[in-house]
């Protein structure tokens, strides 16, 4: 953005600015607030009486950091996910970790302890940055009851395993007190 205040800092107050691709001020710079091509540009400052000056501005555009992230496998609480382990990139970048896409809520450190989308910002030495999302899944622990008695007396007749429906490919096996398998199921339904 060559229209920013840092570019014209120190200029006389009350000036108006135009942006050009050449010193003769005949080819205007299209979208000066979002220059995409490096090179030489010219800033023309003029006052209400028509006096003006043109100054040369060299624009360098550094590439954004090139890194990728891979969503980690789901874990079971209390296990946490270190987001540093999801990054495939050069160690030349500085990384920061965020709870939101607008980067207003920083994550303390790099460890996620709950499910959600987190954001990783990679910043190069030149100050260029890229922000990428990473999906983290932290499932609740599985705490199956260790006994049940399906004898229709209304006490412990049904064996339910909280949170197991989150694992559709699970293997459920039930053994009697002597270690004999009495039930086996691939998957879990209530």
PDB file of C-alpha atoms in Angstrom:
ATOM      1  CA  UNK A   1       0.000   0.000   0.000  1.00  0.00           C
ATOM      2  CA  UNK A   2       1.879   3.046  -1.229  1.00  0.00           C
ATOM      3  CA  UNK A   3      -0.968   5.333  -0.102  1.00  0.00           C
ATOM      4  CA  UNK A   4      -0.195   4.771   3.581  1.00  0.00           C
ATOM      5  CA  UNK A   5       0.845   7.520   5.970  1.00  0.00           C
ATOM      6  CA  UNK A   6       4.331   6.046   6.373  1.00  0.00           C
ATOM      7  CA  UNK A   7       5.057   6.740   2.702  1.00  0.00           C
ATOM      8  CA  UNK A   8       4.188  10.451   2.959  1.00  0.00           C
ATOM      9  CA  UNK A   9       5.335  11.032   6.547  1.00  0.00           C
ATOM     10  CA  UNK A  10       7.088  14.407   6.896  1.00  0.00           C
ATOM     11  CA  UNK A  11       5.187  16.036   4.014  1.00  0.00           C
ATOM     12  CA  UNK A  12       3.565  19.434   4.417  1.00  0.00           C
ATOM     13  CA  UNK A  13       0.048  19.262   5.846  1.00  0.00           C
ATOM     14  CA  UNK A  14      -2.865  19.695   3.455  1.00  0.00           C
ATOM     15  CA  UNK A  15      -1.239  17.993   0.456  1.00  0.00           C
ATOM     16  CA  UNK A  16      -3.108  15.774  -1.980  1.00  0.00           C
ATOM     17  CA  UNK A  17      -1.368  12.764  -3.502  1.00  0.00           C
ATOM     18  CA  UNK A  18      -1.414  10.939  -6.821  1.00  0.00           C
ATOM     19  CA  UNK A  19       0.510   7.812  -7.704  1.00  0.00           C
ATOM     20  CA  UNK A  20       2.314   7.152 -10.983  1.00  0.00           C
ATOM     21  CA  UNK A  21       4.344   4.502 -12.799  1.00  0.00           C
ATOM     22  CA  UNK A  22       6.641   7.033 -14.461  1.00  0.00           C
ATOM     23  CA  UNK A  23       8.466  10.245 -13.489  1.00  0.00           C
ATOM     24  CA  UNK A  24       6.582  12.250 -16.127  1.00  0.00           C
ATOM     25  CA  UNK A  25       3.304  11.510 -14.309  1.00  0.00           C
ATOM     26  CA  UNK A  26       1.571  10.248 -17.447  1.00  0.00           C
ATOM     27  CA  UNK A  27       0.898   6.610 -16.488  1.00  0.00           C
ATOM     28  CA  UNK A  28      -1.110   6.238 -13.304  1.00  0.00           C
ATOM     29  CA  UNK A  29      -0.463   3.424 -10.871  1.00  0.00           C
ATOM     30  CA  UNK A  30      -3.611   1.334 -10.810  1.00  0.00           C
ATOM     31  CA  UNK A  31      -4.638   0.227  -7.314  1.00  0.00           C
ATOM     32  CA  UNK A  32      -1.865   2.043  -5.415  1.00  0.00           C
ATOM     33  CA  UNK A  33      -3.344   0.707  -2.168  1.00  0.00           C
ATOM     34  CA  UNK A  34      -2.572  -2.843  -3.340  1.00  0.00           C
ATOM     35  CA  UNK A  35       0.599  -2.856  -5.453  1.00  0.00           C
ATOM     36  CA  UNK A  36       1.388  -6.375  -6.681  1.00  0.00           C
ATOM     37  CA  UNK A  37       4.420  -5.700  -8.908  1.00  0.00           C
ATOM     38  CA  UNK A  38       7.790  -4.633  -7.503  1.00  0.00           C
ATOM     39  CA  UNK A  39       9.526  -1.702  -9.181  1.00  0.00           C
ATOM     40  CA  UNK A  40       9.804   2.069  -9.201  1.00  0.00           C
ATOM     41  CA  UNK A  41       6.714   4.188  -8.593  1.00  0.00           C
ATOM     42  CA  UNK A  42       6.279   7.919  -8.163  1.00  0.00           C
ATOM     43  CA  UNK A  43       4.285   9.839  -5.571  1.00  0.00           C
ATOM     44  CA  UNK A  44       3.103  13.305  -6.576  1.00  0.00           C
ATOM     45  CA  UNK A  45       2.238  15.646  -3.741  1.00  0.00           C
ATOM     46  CA  UNK A  46       0.450  18.860  -4.610  1.00  0.00           C
ATOM     47  CA  UNK A  47      -1.150  21.654  -2.635  1.00  0.00           C
ATOM     48  CA  UNK A  48      -4.436  23.451  -3.289  1.00  0.00           C
ATOM     49  CA  UNK A  49      -2.677  26.213  -5.273  1.00  0.00           C
ATOM     50  CA  UNK A  50      -1.296  23.711  -7.803  1.00  0.00           C
ATOM     51  CA  UNK A  51       2.342  23.507  -6.722  1.00  0.00           C
ATOM     52  CA  UNK A  52       3.650  19.952  -6.719  1.00  0.00           C
ATOM     53  CA  UNK A  53       6.642  17.713  -6.307  1.00  0.00           C
ATOM     54  CA  UNK A  54       7.218  14.147  -7.469  1.00  0.00           C
ATOM     55  CA  UNK A  55       9.292  11.712  -5.439  1.00  0.00           C
ATOM     56  CA  UNK A  56      10.586   8.309  -6.504  1.00  0.00           C
ATOM     57  CA  UNK A  57       9.547   5.266  -4.486  1.00  0.00           C
ATOM     58  CA  UNK A  58      11.162   1.835  -4.885  1.00  0.00           C
ATOM     59  CA  UNK A  59       8.778  -1.008  -4.067  1.00  0.00           C
ATOM     60  CA  UNK A  60      10.066  -4.434  -3.085  1.00  0.00           C
ATOM     61  CA  UNK A  61       7.599  -7.277  -2.631  1.00  0.00           C
ATOM     62  CA  UNK A  62       8.884 -10.181  -0.599  1.00  0.00           C
ATOM     63  CA  UNK A  63       7.199 -13.552  -0.933  1.00  0.00           C
ATOM     64  CA  UNK A  64       4.912 -14.777   1.814  1.00  0.00           C
ATOM     65  CA  UNK A  65       6.251 -17.624   3.936  1.00  0.00           C
ATOM     66  CA  UNK A  66       5.750 -20.970   2.246  1.00  0.00           C
ATOM     67  CA  UNK A  67       4.548 -23.490   4.790  1.00  0.00           C
ATOM     68  CA  UNK A  68       1.716 -25.971   5.127  1.00  0.00           C
ATOM     69  CA  UNK A  69      -0.104 -27.520   8.040  1.00  0.00           C
ATOM     70  CA  UNK A  70      -1.645 -30.959   8.364  1.00  0.00           C
ATOM     71  CA  UNK A  71      -4.603 -31.618  10.623  1.00  0.00           C
ATOM     72  CA  UNK A  72      -3.413 -33.875  13.445  1.00  0.00           C
ATOM     73  CA  UNK A  73      -5.116 -37.177  14.261  1.00  0.00           C
ATOM     74  CA  UNK A  74      -7.856 -37.030  16.891  1.00  0.00           C
ATOM     75  CA  UNK A  75      -6.738 -37.537  20.480  1.00  0.00           C
ATOM     76  CA  UNK A  76      -8.562 -38.452  23.686  1.00  0.00           C
ATOM     77  CA  UNK A  77      -8.578 -36.017  26.602  1.00  0.00           C
ATOM     78  CA  UNK A  78      -6.386 -35.412  28.616  1.00  0.00           C
ATOM     79  CA  UNK A  79      -3.971 -35.694  25.676  1.00  0.00           C
ATOM     80  CA  UNK A  80      -3.221 -32.318  24.097  1.00  0.00           C
ATOM     81  CA  UNK A  81      -2.041 -31.382  20.601  1.00  0.00           C
ATOM     82  CA  UNK A  82       1.167 -29.402  20.059  1.00  0.00           C
ATOM     83  CA  UNK A  83       0.407 -27.325  16.961  1.00  0.00           C
ATOM     84  CA  UNK A  84       4.128 -27.052  16.154  1.00  0.00           C
ATOM     85  CA  UNK A  85       3.936 -30.707  15.105  1.00  0.00           C
ATOM     86  CA  UNK A  86       1.373 -29.856  12.399  1.00  0.00           C
ATOM     87  CA  UNK A  87       3.710 -27.515  10.476  1.00  0.00           C
ATOM     88  CA  UNK A  88       5.740 -28.614   7.454  1.00  0.00           C
ATOM     89  CA  UNK A  89       8.084 -25.742   6.686  1.00  0.00           C
ATOM     90  CA  UNK A  90      11.411 -24.092   6.973  1.00  0.00           C
ATOM     91  CA  UNK A  91      12.661 -23.174  10.408  1.00  0.00           C
ATOM     92  CA  UNK A  92      13.443 -19.703   8.999  1.00  0.00           C
ATOM     93  CA  UNK A  93       9.984 -18.448   9.974  1.00  0.00           C
ATOM     94  CA  UNK A  94       8.603 -17.321  13.320  1.00  0.00           C
ATOM     95  CA  UNK A  95       5.294 -18.940  14.227  1.00  0.00           C
ATOM     96  CA  UNK A  96       2.476 -17.760  16.449  1.00  0.00           C
ATOM     97  CA  UNK A  97      -0.675 -19.651  17.365  1.00  0.00           C
ATOM     98  CA  UNK A  98      -4.190 -18.234  17.556  1.00  0.00           C
ATOM     99  CA  UNK A  99      -7.728 -19.233  18.548  1.00  0.00           C
ATOM    100  CA  UNK A 100      -9.419 -17.110  15.844  1.00  0.00           C
ATOM    101  CA  UNK A 101      -8.938 -16.213  12.176  1.00  0.00           C
ATOM    102  CA  UNK A 102      -8.721 -12.482  12.954  1.00  0.00           C
ATOM    103  CA  UNK A 103      -5.706 -13.169  15.211  1.00  0.00           C
ATOM    104  CA  UNK A 104      -7.222 -11.377  18.197  1.00  0.00           C
ATOM    105  CA  UNK A 105      -7.047 -14.258  20.685  1.00  0.00           C
ATOM    106  CA  UNK A 106      -3.551 -15.725  21.035  1.00  0.00           C
ATOM    107  CA  UNK A 107      -3.036 -19.278  22.204  1.00  0.00           C
ATOM    108  CA  UNK A 108      -0.693 -19.435  25.175  1.00  0.00           C
ATOM    109  CA  UNK A 109       2.214 -21.420  23.771  1.00  0.00           C
ATOM    110  CA  UNK A 110       1.482 -23.859  20.969  1.00  0.00           C
ATOM    111  CA  UNK A 111      -0.678 -26.478  22.715  1.00  0.00           C
ATOM    112  CA  UNK A 112      -4.389 -26.992  21.965  1.00  0.00           C
ATOM    113  CA  UNK A 113      -6.396 -28.798  24.640  1.00  0.00           C
ATOM    114  CA  UNK A 114      -9.885 -28.700  23.110  1.00  0.00           C
ATOM    115  CA  UNK A 115     -11.521 -29.356  19.760  1.00  0.00           C
ATOM    116  CA  UNK A 116     -11.773 -26.541  17.246  1.00  0.00           C
ATOM    117  CA  UNK A 117     -10.101 -24.687  14.419  1.00  0.00           C
ATOM    118  CA  UNK A 118      -6.874 -22.959  15.396  1.00  0.00           C
ATOM    119  CA  UNK A 119      -4.724 -20.658  13.261  1.00  0.00           C
ATOM    120  CA  UNK A 120      -0.991 -20.653  12.706  1.00  0.00           C
ATOM    121  CA  UNK A 121       0.722 -17.478  11.513  1.00  0.00           C
ATOM    122  CA  UNK A 122       4.137 -17.848   9.890  1.00  0.00           C
ATOM    123  CA  UNK A 123       6.213 -14.669   9.568  1.00  0.00           C
ATOM    124  CA  UNK A 124       9.392 -14.292   7.512  1.00  0.00           C
ATOM    125  CA  UNK A 125      12.407 -12.202   8.501  1.00  0.00           C
ATOM    126  CA  UNK A 126      11.157  -9.535   6.057  1.00  0.00           C
ATOM    127  CA  UNK A 127       7.861  -9.264   7.959  1.00  0.00           C
ATOM    128  CA  UNK A 128       5.697 -11.057   5.392  1.00  0.00           C
ATOM    129  CA  UNK A 129       3.201 -13.499   6.843  1.00  0.00           C
ATOM    130  CA  UNK A 130       0.724 -16.215   6.004  1.00  0.00           C
ATOM    131  CA  UNK A 131      -2.077 -17.570   8.215  1.00  0.00           C
ATOM    132  CA  UNK A 132      -3.323 -21.155   7.886  1.00  0.00           C
ATOM    133  CA  UNK A 133      -6.072 -23.023   9.772  1.00  0.00           C
ATOM    134  CA  UNK A 134      -5.627 -26.370  11.501  1.00  0.00           C
ATOM    135  CA  UNK A 135      -8.503 -28.574  12.739  1.00  0.00           C
ATOM    136  CA  UNK A 136      -7.954 -30.177  16.142  1.00  0.00           C
ATOM    137  CA  UNK A 137     -10.190 -32.899  17.573  1.00  0.00           C
ATOM    138  CA  UNK A 138      -9.909 -33.720  21.273  1.00  0.00           C
ATOM    139  CA  UNK A 139     -12.477 -36.372  22.159  1.00  0.00           C
ATOM    140  CA  UNK A 140     -13.767 -36.976  25.675  1.00  0.00           C
ATOM    141  CA  UNK A 141     -12.334 -40.006  27.455  1.00  0.00           C
ATOM    142  CA  UNK A 142     -14.065 -43.361  27.179  1.00  0.00           C
ATOM    143  CA  UNK A 143     -15.090 -44.668  30.572  1.00  0.00           C
ATOM    144  CA  UNK A 144     -17.138 -47.832  30.072  1.00  0.00           C
ATOM    145  CA  UNK A 145     -18.932 -49.302  33.053  1.00  0.00           C
ATOM    146  CA  UNK A 146     -17.156 -52.468  34.188  1.00  0.00           C
ATOM    147  CA  UNK A 147     -20.301 -54.432  35.097  1.00  0.00           C
ATOM    148  CA  UNK A 148     -23.901 -54.894  34.020  1.00  0.00           C
ATOM    149  CA  UNK A 149     -26.556 -57.482  34.720  1.00  0.00           C
ATOM    150  CA  UNK A 150     -29.076 -57.908  31.890  1.00  0.00           C
ATOM    151  CA  UNK A 151     -31.493 -59.926  34.019  1.00  0.00           C
ATOM    152  CA  UNK A 152     -34.510 -57.612  33.522  1.00  0.00           C
ATOM    153  CA  UNK A 153     -34.652 -56.504  37.168  1.00  0.00           C
ATOM    154  CA  UNK A 154     -34.330 -52.817  36.169  1.00  0.00           C
ATOM    155  CA  UNK A 155     -30.867 -52.429  37.746  1.00  0.00           C
ATOM    156  CA  UNK A 156     -27.872 -52.218  35.395  1.00  0.00           C
ATOM    157  CA  UNK A 157     -29.823 -53.993  32.652  1.00  0.00           C
ATOM    158  CA  UNK A 158     -28.440 -51.749  29.886  1.00  0.00           C
ATOM    159  CA  UNK A 159     -24.742 -51.278  29.220  1.00  0.00           C
ATOM    160  CA  UNK A 160     -24.034 -47.873  27.693  1.00  0.00           C
ATOM    161  CA  UNK A 161     -20.600 -46.488  26.916  1.00  0.00           C
ATOM    162  CA  UNK A 162     -20.616 -42.681  26.911  1.00  0.00           C
ATOM    163  CA  UNK A 163     -18.713 -41.036  24.012  1.00  0.00           C
ATOM    164  CA  UNK A 164     -18.083 -44.306  22.155  1.00  0.00           C
ATOM    165  CA  UNK A 165     -20.406 -43.314  19.289  1.00  0.00           C
ATOM    166  CA  UNK A 166     -17.618 -40.929  18.222  1.00  0.00           C
ATOM    167  CA  UNK A 167     -15.648 -44.008  17.157  1.00  0.00           C
ATOM    168  CA  UNK A 168     -17.754 -45.728  14.485  1.00  0.00           C
ATOM    169  CA  UNK A 169     -15.034 -48.269  13.636  1.00  0.00           C
ATOM    170  CA  UNK A 170     -14.425 -49.379  17.226  1.00  0.00           C
ATOM    171  CA  UNK A 171     -14.400 -52.986  18.358  1.00  0.00           C
ATOM    172  CA  UNK A 172     -16.554 -53.765  21.419  1.00  0.00           C
ATOM    173  CA  UNK A 173     -15.998 -57.015  23.271  1.00  0.00           C
ATOM    174  CA  UNK A 174     -17.712 -58.221  26.455  1.00  0.00           C
ATOM    175  CA  UNK A 175     -16.286 -60.980  28.631  1.00  0.00           C
ATOM    176  CA  UNK A 176     -17.780 -62.832  31.555  1.00  0.00           C
ATOM    177  CA  UNK A 177     -16.010 -63.123  34.892  1.00  0.00           C
ATOM    178  CA  UNK A 178     -14.141 -66.199  33.634  1.00  0.00           C
ATOM    179  CA  UNK A 179     -12.690 -64.398  30.612  1.00  0.00           C
ATOM    180  CA  UNK A 180     -15.012 -65.966  28.044  1.00  0.00           C
ATOM    181  CA  UNK A 181     -16.201 -63.693  25.224  1.00  0.00           C
ATOM    182  CA  UNK A 182     -19.984 -63.309  25.424  1.00  0.00           C
ATOM    183  CA  UNK A 183     -20.401 -60.445  22.957  1.00  0.00           C
ATOM    184  CA  UNK A 184     -18.442 -58.905  20.118  1.00  0.00           C
ATOM    185  CA  UNK A 185     -19.397 -56.022  17.827  1.00  0.00           C
ATOM    186  CA  UNK A 186     -17.633 -54.002  15.197  1.00  0.00           C
ATOM    187  CA  UNK A 187     -18.952 -50.466  15.784  1.00  0.00           C
ATOM    188  CA  UNK A 188     -21.151 -49.266  18.574  1.00  0.00           C
ATOM    189  CA  UNK A 189     -24.861 -48.504  18.653  1.00  0.00           C
ATOM    190  CA  UNK A 190     -26.946 -47.584  21.637  1.00  0.00           C
TER     191      UNK A 190
END
